[in-house]
Short mmCIF file of C-alpha atoms in Angstrom, two decimals:
data_model
loop_
_atom_site.label_atom_id
_atom_site.label_comp_id
_atom_site.label_asym_id
_atom_site.label_seq_id
_atom_site.Cartn_x
_atom_site.Cartn_y
_atom_site.Cartn_z
CA THR Q 1 88.18 -189.96 81.44
CA ALA Q 2 90.96 -192.21 82.12
CA ASN Q 3 92.70 -190.22 84.80
CA LEU Q 4 89.11 -190.01 86.47
CA SER Q 5 88.78 -190.68 90.00
CA THR Q 6 85.66 -190.77 91.67
CA ALA Q 7 86.56 -187.15 93.81
CA SER Q 8 87.32 -185.80 90.21
CA ALA Q 9 84.10 -187.30 88.36
CA TRP Q 10 82.20 -185.09 90.79
CA LEU Q 11 83.77 -182.76 90.90
CA GLY Q 12 83.69 -182.06 87.84
CA ALA Q 13 79.86 -182.97 87.42
CA VAL Q 14 79.34 -180.37 90.16
CA ALA Q 15 81.66 -177.47 87.88
CA TYR Q 16 78.90 -178.19 84.87
CA THR Q 17 76.17 -177.71 87.64
CA PHE Q 18 77.20 -174.26 88.00
CA GLN Q 19 78.14 -173.39 84.67
CA ILE Q 20 74.59 -174.44 83.37
CA TYR Q 21 73.31 -172.64 85.50
CA PHE Q 22 75.17 -169.18 85.47
CA ASP Q 23 75.26 -169.62 81.89
CA PHE Q 24 71.50 -170.28 81.49
CA SER Q 25 70.26 -167.81 84.19
CA GLY Q 26 73.51 -165.22 83.53
CA TYR Q 27 71.58 -164.40 80.09
CA SER Q 28 68.09 -164.67 81.06
CA ASP Q 29 68.44 -162.08 83.61
CA MET Q 30 70.63 -160.12 80.63
CA ALA Q 31 67.97 -160.54 78.64
CA ILE Q 32 65.03 -159.26 81.26
CA GLY Q 33 67.09 -156.13 82.05
CA LEU Q 34 67.58 -155.23 78.00
CA GLY Q 35 63.61 -156.18 78.14
CA GLU Q 36 62.69 -153.44 80.62
CA MET Q 37 65.29 -150.70 78.94
CA PHE Q 38 62.41 -150.98 75.84
CA GLY Q 39 59.64 -151.18 77.83
CA PHE Q 40 58.92 -155.06 77.93
CA HIS Q 41 58.55 -156.82 81.30
CA PHE Q 42 59.96 -160.69 81.21
CA LEU Q 43 59.40 -162.88 84.14
CA GLU Q 44 62.07 -164.31 85.94
CA ASN Q 45 63.14 -167.46 84.52
CA PHE Q 46 64.69 -168.97 87.45
CA ASN Q 47 63.79 -168.93 91.83
CA TYR Q 48 67.31 -170.20 93.00
CA PRO Q 49 67.28 -173.53 91.58
CA TYR Q 50 70.05 -174.87 93.31
CA MET Q 51 68.16 -174.34 97.07
CA ALA Q 52 65.17 -177.17 95.95
CA ASP Q 53 63.91 -179.22 98.33
CA SER Q 54 62.83 -181.95 96.08
CA ILE Q 55 62.74 -183.00 92.69
CA THR Q 56 59.60 -181.43 91.81
CA ASP Q 57 60.74 -178.48 93.59
CA PHE Q 58 63.80 -178.25 91.62
CA TRP Q 59 61.70 -178.12 88.41
CA ARG Q 60 59.98 -175.14 89.71
CA ARG Q 61 62.25 -173.15 90.22
CA TRP Q 62 64.75 -174.23 86.99
CA HIS Q 63 63.60 -173.04 83.59
CA ILE Q 64 60.35 -171.44 84.79
CA SER Q 65 59.19 -170.16 81.49
CA LEU Q 66 59.77 -173.85 79.80
CA SER Q 67 58.16 -175.51 82.33
CA SER Q 68 55.18 -173.28 82.57
CA TRP Q 69 54.80 -173.79 78.40
CA PHE Q 70 54.62 -177.48 79.13
CA ARG Q 71 52.48 -177.70 81.41
CA GLU Q 72 50.32 -174.78 79.87
CA TYR Q 73 50.06 -176.28 76.34
CA VAL Q 74 50.80 -180.01 76.81
CA TYR Q 75 49.75 -181.41 80.35
CA ILE Q 76 47.02 -179.47 81.15
CA PRO Q 77 45.64 -180.22 77.60
CA LEU Q 78 46.19 -183.99 78.07
CA GLY Q 79 43.93 -184.21 81.23
CA GLY Q 80 46.41 -182.94 84.15
CA ASN Q 81 45.84 -184.61 87.19
CA ARG Q 82 42.02 -183.74 86.65
CA ARG Q 83 41.60 -187.75 85.44
CA GLY Q 84 42.97 -190.00 87.53
CA MET Q 85 46.51 -191.06 88.51
CA LYS Q 86 46.81 -193.32 86.03
CA ILE Q 87 45.89 -190.39 82.95
CA GLN Q 88 48.80 -188.06 85.15
CA LEU Q 89 51.31 -190.50 85.73
CA ARG Q 90 50.92 -190.52 81.51
CA ASN Q 91 50.43 -187.49 80.68
CA ILE Q 92 54.41 -187.06 82.35
CA CYS Q 93 55.52 -189.68 80.73
CA ILE Q 94 54.42 -187.24 77.64
CA VAL Q 95 55.53 -183.93 78.95
CA TRP Q 96 59.08 -185.08 79.49
CA LEU Q 97 60.03 -187.24 77.10
CA LEU Q 98 59.26 -184.38 75.04
CA THR Q 99 61.19 -182.24 77.00
CA GLY Q 100 64.14 -184.20 76.46
CA LEU Q 101 62.89 -184.06 72.33
CA TRP Q 102 63.04 -180.26 72.70
CA HIS Q 103 66.75 -179.64 73.88
CA GLY Q 104 67.74 -181.93 71.12
CA ALA Q 105 67.53 -184.94 68.60
CA SER Q 106 70.16 -187.74 70.61
CA TRP Q 107 69.23 -190.19 72.84
CA ASN Q 108 70.76 -188.79 75.96
CA PHE Q 109 68.33 -186.32 76.18
CA VAL Q 110 65.62 -188.64 75.93
CA LEU Q 111 67.34 -190.35 78.82
CA TRP Q 112 67.59 -187.54 80.27
CA GLY Q 113 64.04 -186.65 80.08
CA VAL Q 114 63.03 -190.03 81.22
CA TYR Q 115 64.99 -190.39 84.44
CA TYR Q 116 63.41 -187.37 85.29
CA GLY Q 117 60.42 -188.63 83.98
CA VAL Q 118 60.54 -191.16 86.42
CA LEU Q 119 62.00 -189.06 89.53
CA LEU Q 120 59.07 -187.04 89.26
CA MET Q 121 56.80 -189.90 89.38
CA ILE Q 122 58.37 -192.10 92.10
CA GLU Q 123 58.35 -188.45 94.56
CA LYS Q 124 54.21 -188.07 93.63
CA LEU Q 125 53.43 -192.05 94.01
CA TYR Q 126 55.47 -192.48 97.65
CA LEU Q 127 58.78 -190.36 98.08
CA LEU Q 128 57.40 -186.66 98.85
CA LYS Q 129 55.09 -187.83 101.31
CA HIS Q 130 58.47 -189.13 103.82
CA LEU Q 131 60.85 -186.21 102.13
CA GLU Q 132 58.19 -183.24 103.92
CA LYS Q 133 59.15 -185.53 107.67
CA SER Q 134 62.61 -185.59 106.54
CA PRO Q 135 65.42 -183.21 107.93
CA SER Q 136 65.93 -179.91 105.44
CA TRP Q 137 69.43 -180.53 104.99
CA PHE Q 138 68.68 -184.05 103.68
CA ARG Q 139 65.89 -183.31 101.61
CA HIS Q 140 68.95 -180.58 100.12
CA VAL Q 141 71.23 -182.92 99.73
CA TYR Q 142 69.19 -185.58 98.21
CA SER Q 143 68.25 -183.20 95.60
CA MET Q 144 71.73 -182.06 94.80
CA ILE Q 145 73.04 -185.66 93.95
CA LEU Q 146 69.93 -186.03 91.87
CA VAL Q 147 70.38 -182.79 89.89
CA ILE Q 148 73.93 -183.48 89.68
CA ILE Q 149 73.89 -186.59 88.08
CA GLY Q 150 70.80 -185.25 85.62
CA TRP Q 151 73.01 -182.88 84.75
CA THR Q 152 75.54 -185.44 83.51
CA ILE Q 153 73.29 -187.58 81.55
CA PHE Q 154 72.77 -183.95 79.87
CA ALA Q 155 76.22 -183.33 79.20
CA LYS Q 156 77.76 -186.86 78.05
CA THR Q 157 75.93 -187.38 74.46
CA ASP Q 158 78.08 -190.55 73.85
CA PHE Q 159 76.62 -193.43 75.75
CA GLY Q 160 79.74 -194.52 75.39
CA GLU Q 161 81.60 -191.67 77.68
CA LEU Q 162 78.35 -191.73 79.97
CA TRP Q 163 78.77 -195.09 81.40
CA THR Q 164 82.71 -194.45 81.92
CA TYR Q 165 81.50 -191.35 84.24
CA ILE Q 166 78.80 -193.39 86.33
CA LYS Q 167 80.86 -195.47 87.30
CA ALA Q 168 83.58 -193.73 88.07
CA MET Q 169 81.22 -191.69 90.06
CA LEU Q 170 79.60 -194.59 91.91
CA GLY Q 171 83.52 -195.61 92.25
CA ILE Q 172 83.73 -198.08 90.08
CA GLY Q 173 86.96 -199.18 88.68
CA VAL Q 174 88.29 -196.43 89.60
CA ALA Q 175 90.60 -194.70 92.47
CA ARG Q 176 88.57 -192.64 95.41
CA ILE Q 177 90.41 -189.31 95.13
CA ASN Q 178 93.56 -188.77 92.83
CA SER Q 179 95.89 -186.00 92.82
CA ASP Q 180 93.62 -183.89 89.51
CA PHE Q 181 91.03 -183.45 92.64
CA PHE Q 182 93.49 -182.02 95.06
CA TYR Q 183 95.27 -180.05 92.05
CA TYR Q 184 91.96 -178.97 90.76
CA VAL Q 185 90.33 -177.81 94.08
CA SER Q 186 93.33 -176.15 95.02
CA CYS Q 187 93.11 -173.70 91.63
CA ASN Q 188 89.37 -173.27 92.05
CA ALA Q 189 88.21 -173.19 95.40
CA VAL Q 190 87.58 -169.03 95.65
CA LEU Q 191 85.85 -169.73 92.32
CA PHE Q 192 83.36 -172.35 94.05
CA LEU Q 193 82.69 -170.52 97.18
CA VAL Q 194 81.70 -167.81 94.40
CA LEU Q 195 79.62 -169.64 92.84
CA ILE Q 196 78.14 -171.61 96.01
CA ILE Q 197 77.23 -167.97 97.31
CA CYS Q 198 76.26 -166.52 94.40
CA SER Q 199 73.45 -169.85 94.10
CA ILE Q 200 71.70 -169.62 97.31
CA ASN Q 201 69.10 -166.80 98.20
CA LEU Q 202 70.47 -165.34 101.63
CA LYS Q 203 67.25 -164.18 103.06
CA GLU Q 204 65.63 -167.38 102.29
CA LEU Q 205 68.18 -169.60 104.16
CA MET Q 206 68.40 -167.58 106.77
CA LYS Q 207 64.61 -166.93 106.91
CA ASN Q 208 63.56 -169.61 110.30
CA THR Q 209 66.75 -168.50 112.39
CA LYS Q 210 68.06 -165.96 114.69
CA LEU Q 211 69.84 -164.27 112.05
CA ALA Q 212 66.66 -163.24 109.84
CA GLU Q 213 65.67 -160.77 112.67
CA LYS Q 214 69.47 -159.43 112.19
CA ALA Q 215 69.10 -159.15 108.61
CA ALA Q 216 65.69 -157.54 108.65
CA ALA Q 217 67.24 -155.02 110.97
CA TRP Q 218 70.01 -155.31 108.65
CA GLY Q 219 68.33 -154.66 105.69
CA SER Q 220 66.28 -151.56 106.82
CA ARG Q 221 69.68 -149.37 107.06
CA ASP Q 222 70.89 -147.61 103.87
CA THR Q 223 73.59 -149.17 104.44
CA TYR Q 224 72.64 -152.37 103.60
CA GLY Q 225 71.70 -150.98 99.99
CA ILE Q 226 74.95 -149.59 99.31
CA THR Q 227 77.20 -152.95 100.51
CA LYS Q 228 75.16 -154.84 97.86
CA ALA Q 229 75.60 -151.53 95.49
CA VAL Q 230 79.69 -152.10 96.19
CA THR Q 231 79.56 -156.35 96.62
CA MET Q 232 77.47 -156.36 92.42
CA ILE Q 233 79.93 -153.57 91.00
CA LEU Q 234 83.08 -156.30 92.31
CA LEU Q 235 81.54 -158.96 91.40
CA LEU Q 236 81.29 -157.50 87.52
CA MET Q 237 84.25 -156.09 87.39
CA VAL Q 238 86.11 -159.86 88.67
CA SER Q 239 83.65 -161.39 85.68
CA PHE Q 240 85.14 -158.82 83.60
CA ALA Q 241 88.59 -159.87 84.49
CA PHE Q 242 87.72 -163.54 83.58
CA LEU Q 243 86.53 -162.57 80.62
CA VAL Q 244 89.38 -160.29 79.69
CA GLY Q 245 91.40 -163.45 80.53
CA ASP Q 246 89.70 -166.43 79.00
CA SER Q 247 89.61 -167.18 75.30
CA TYR Q 248 86.20 -167.45 73.31
CA ASN Q 249 83.53 -169.08 75.27
CA PRO Q 250 80.05 -168.10 73.88
CA PHE Q 251 76.81 -169.21 75.86
CA LEU Q 252 76.35 -172.48 76.65
CA TYR Q 253 72.71 -173.33 76.47
CA PHE Q 254 72.32 -171.91 72.75
CA ARG Q 255 73.39 -174.89 71.78
CA PHE Q 256 69.53 -175.90 73.00
#
């Protein structure tokens, strides 16, 4: 963190945001595929969470199995939203405190749970009705900035390091941009582009545009399926190439 600039701090946070998503959703998809091979059907655990337009929407899309478990076995038994706003807010606090502790016995996970609990309460009490009137790009940018900050809290188990990193992201006491930022962007620009493309649902993105009609027409052709299959095979080959050239790197989310 000694050579951090604001730009490189955000770049690192964005990189971790992609890493934890593709790590976790990747082996969730592997579990779903292996289950199908043995006759078991597991539900999808992710629904393009980085396309969310609010924090509430993000948690409908991210780690769906965990969110469903806490809703059905903690939130609803406590009274859910059926006993007035005060009880509902209390239940949200309890659920998110437990969600933080579920990830590990470290204060940064508690802070992470409190962070999302507060954001969800603010949205429920005030912000959602205003977000609904905002442009879609603004809602998405708002959501992703808060999600990226959330993953920074999640990643830093040492509060001193966390505070230093957050200050760098806010531009406090550091340069706005430095040579490290340009170096890492130039080395990983193609990778970041692939990560962005693979984390969005193109059909959903084009849903309300004229491109949707063209996509539907293209999707009706046999060549669409062939193109998709070839693309998946190429991405698989590139992934194997990265794995062969890299050192041992176990699944990140297995720690939680």
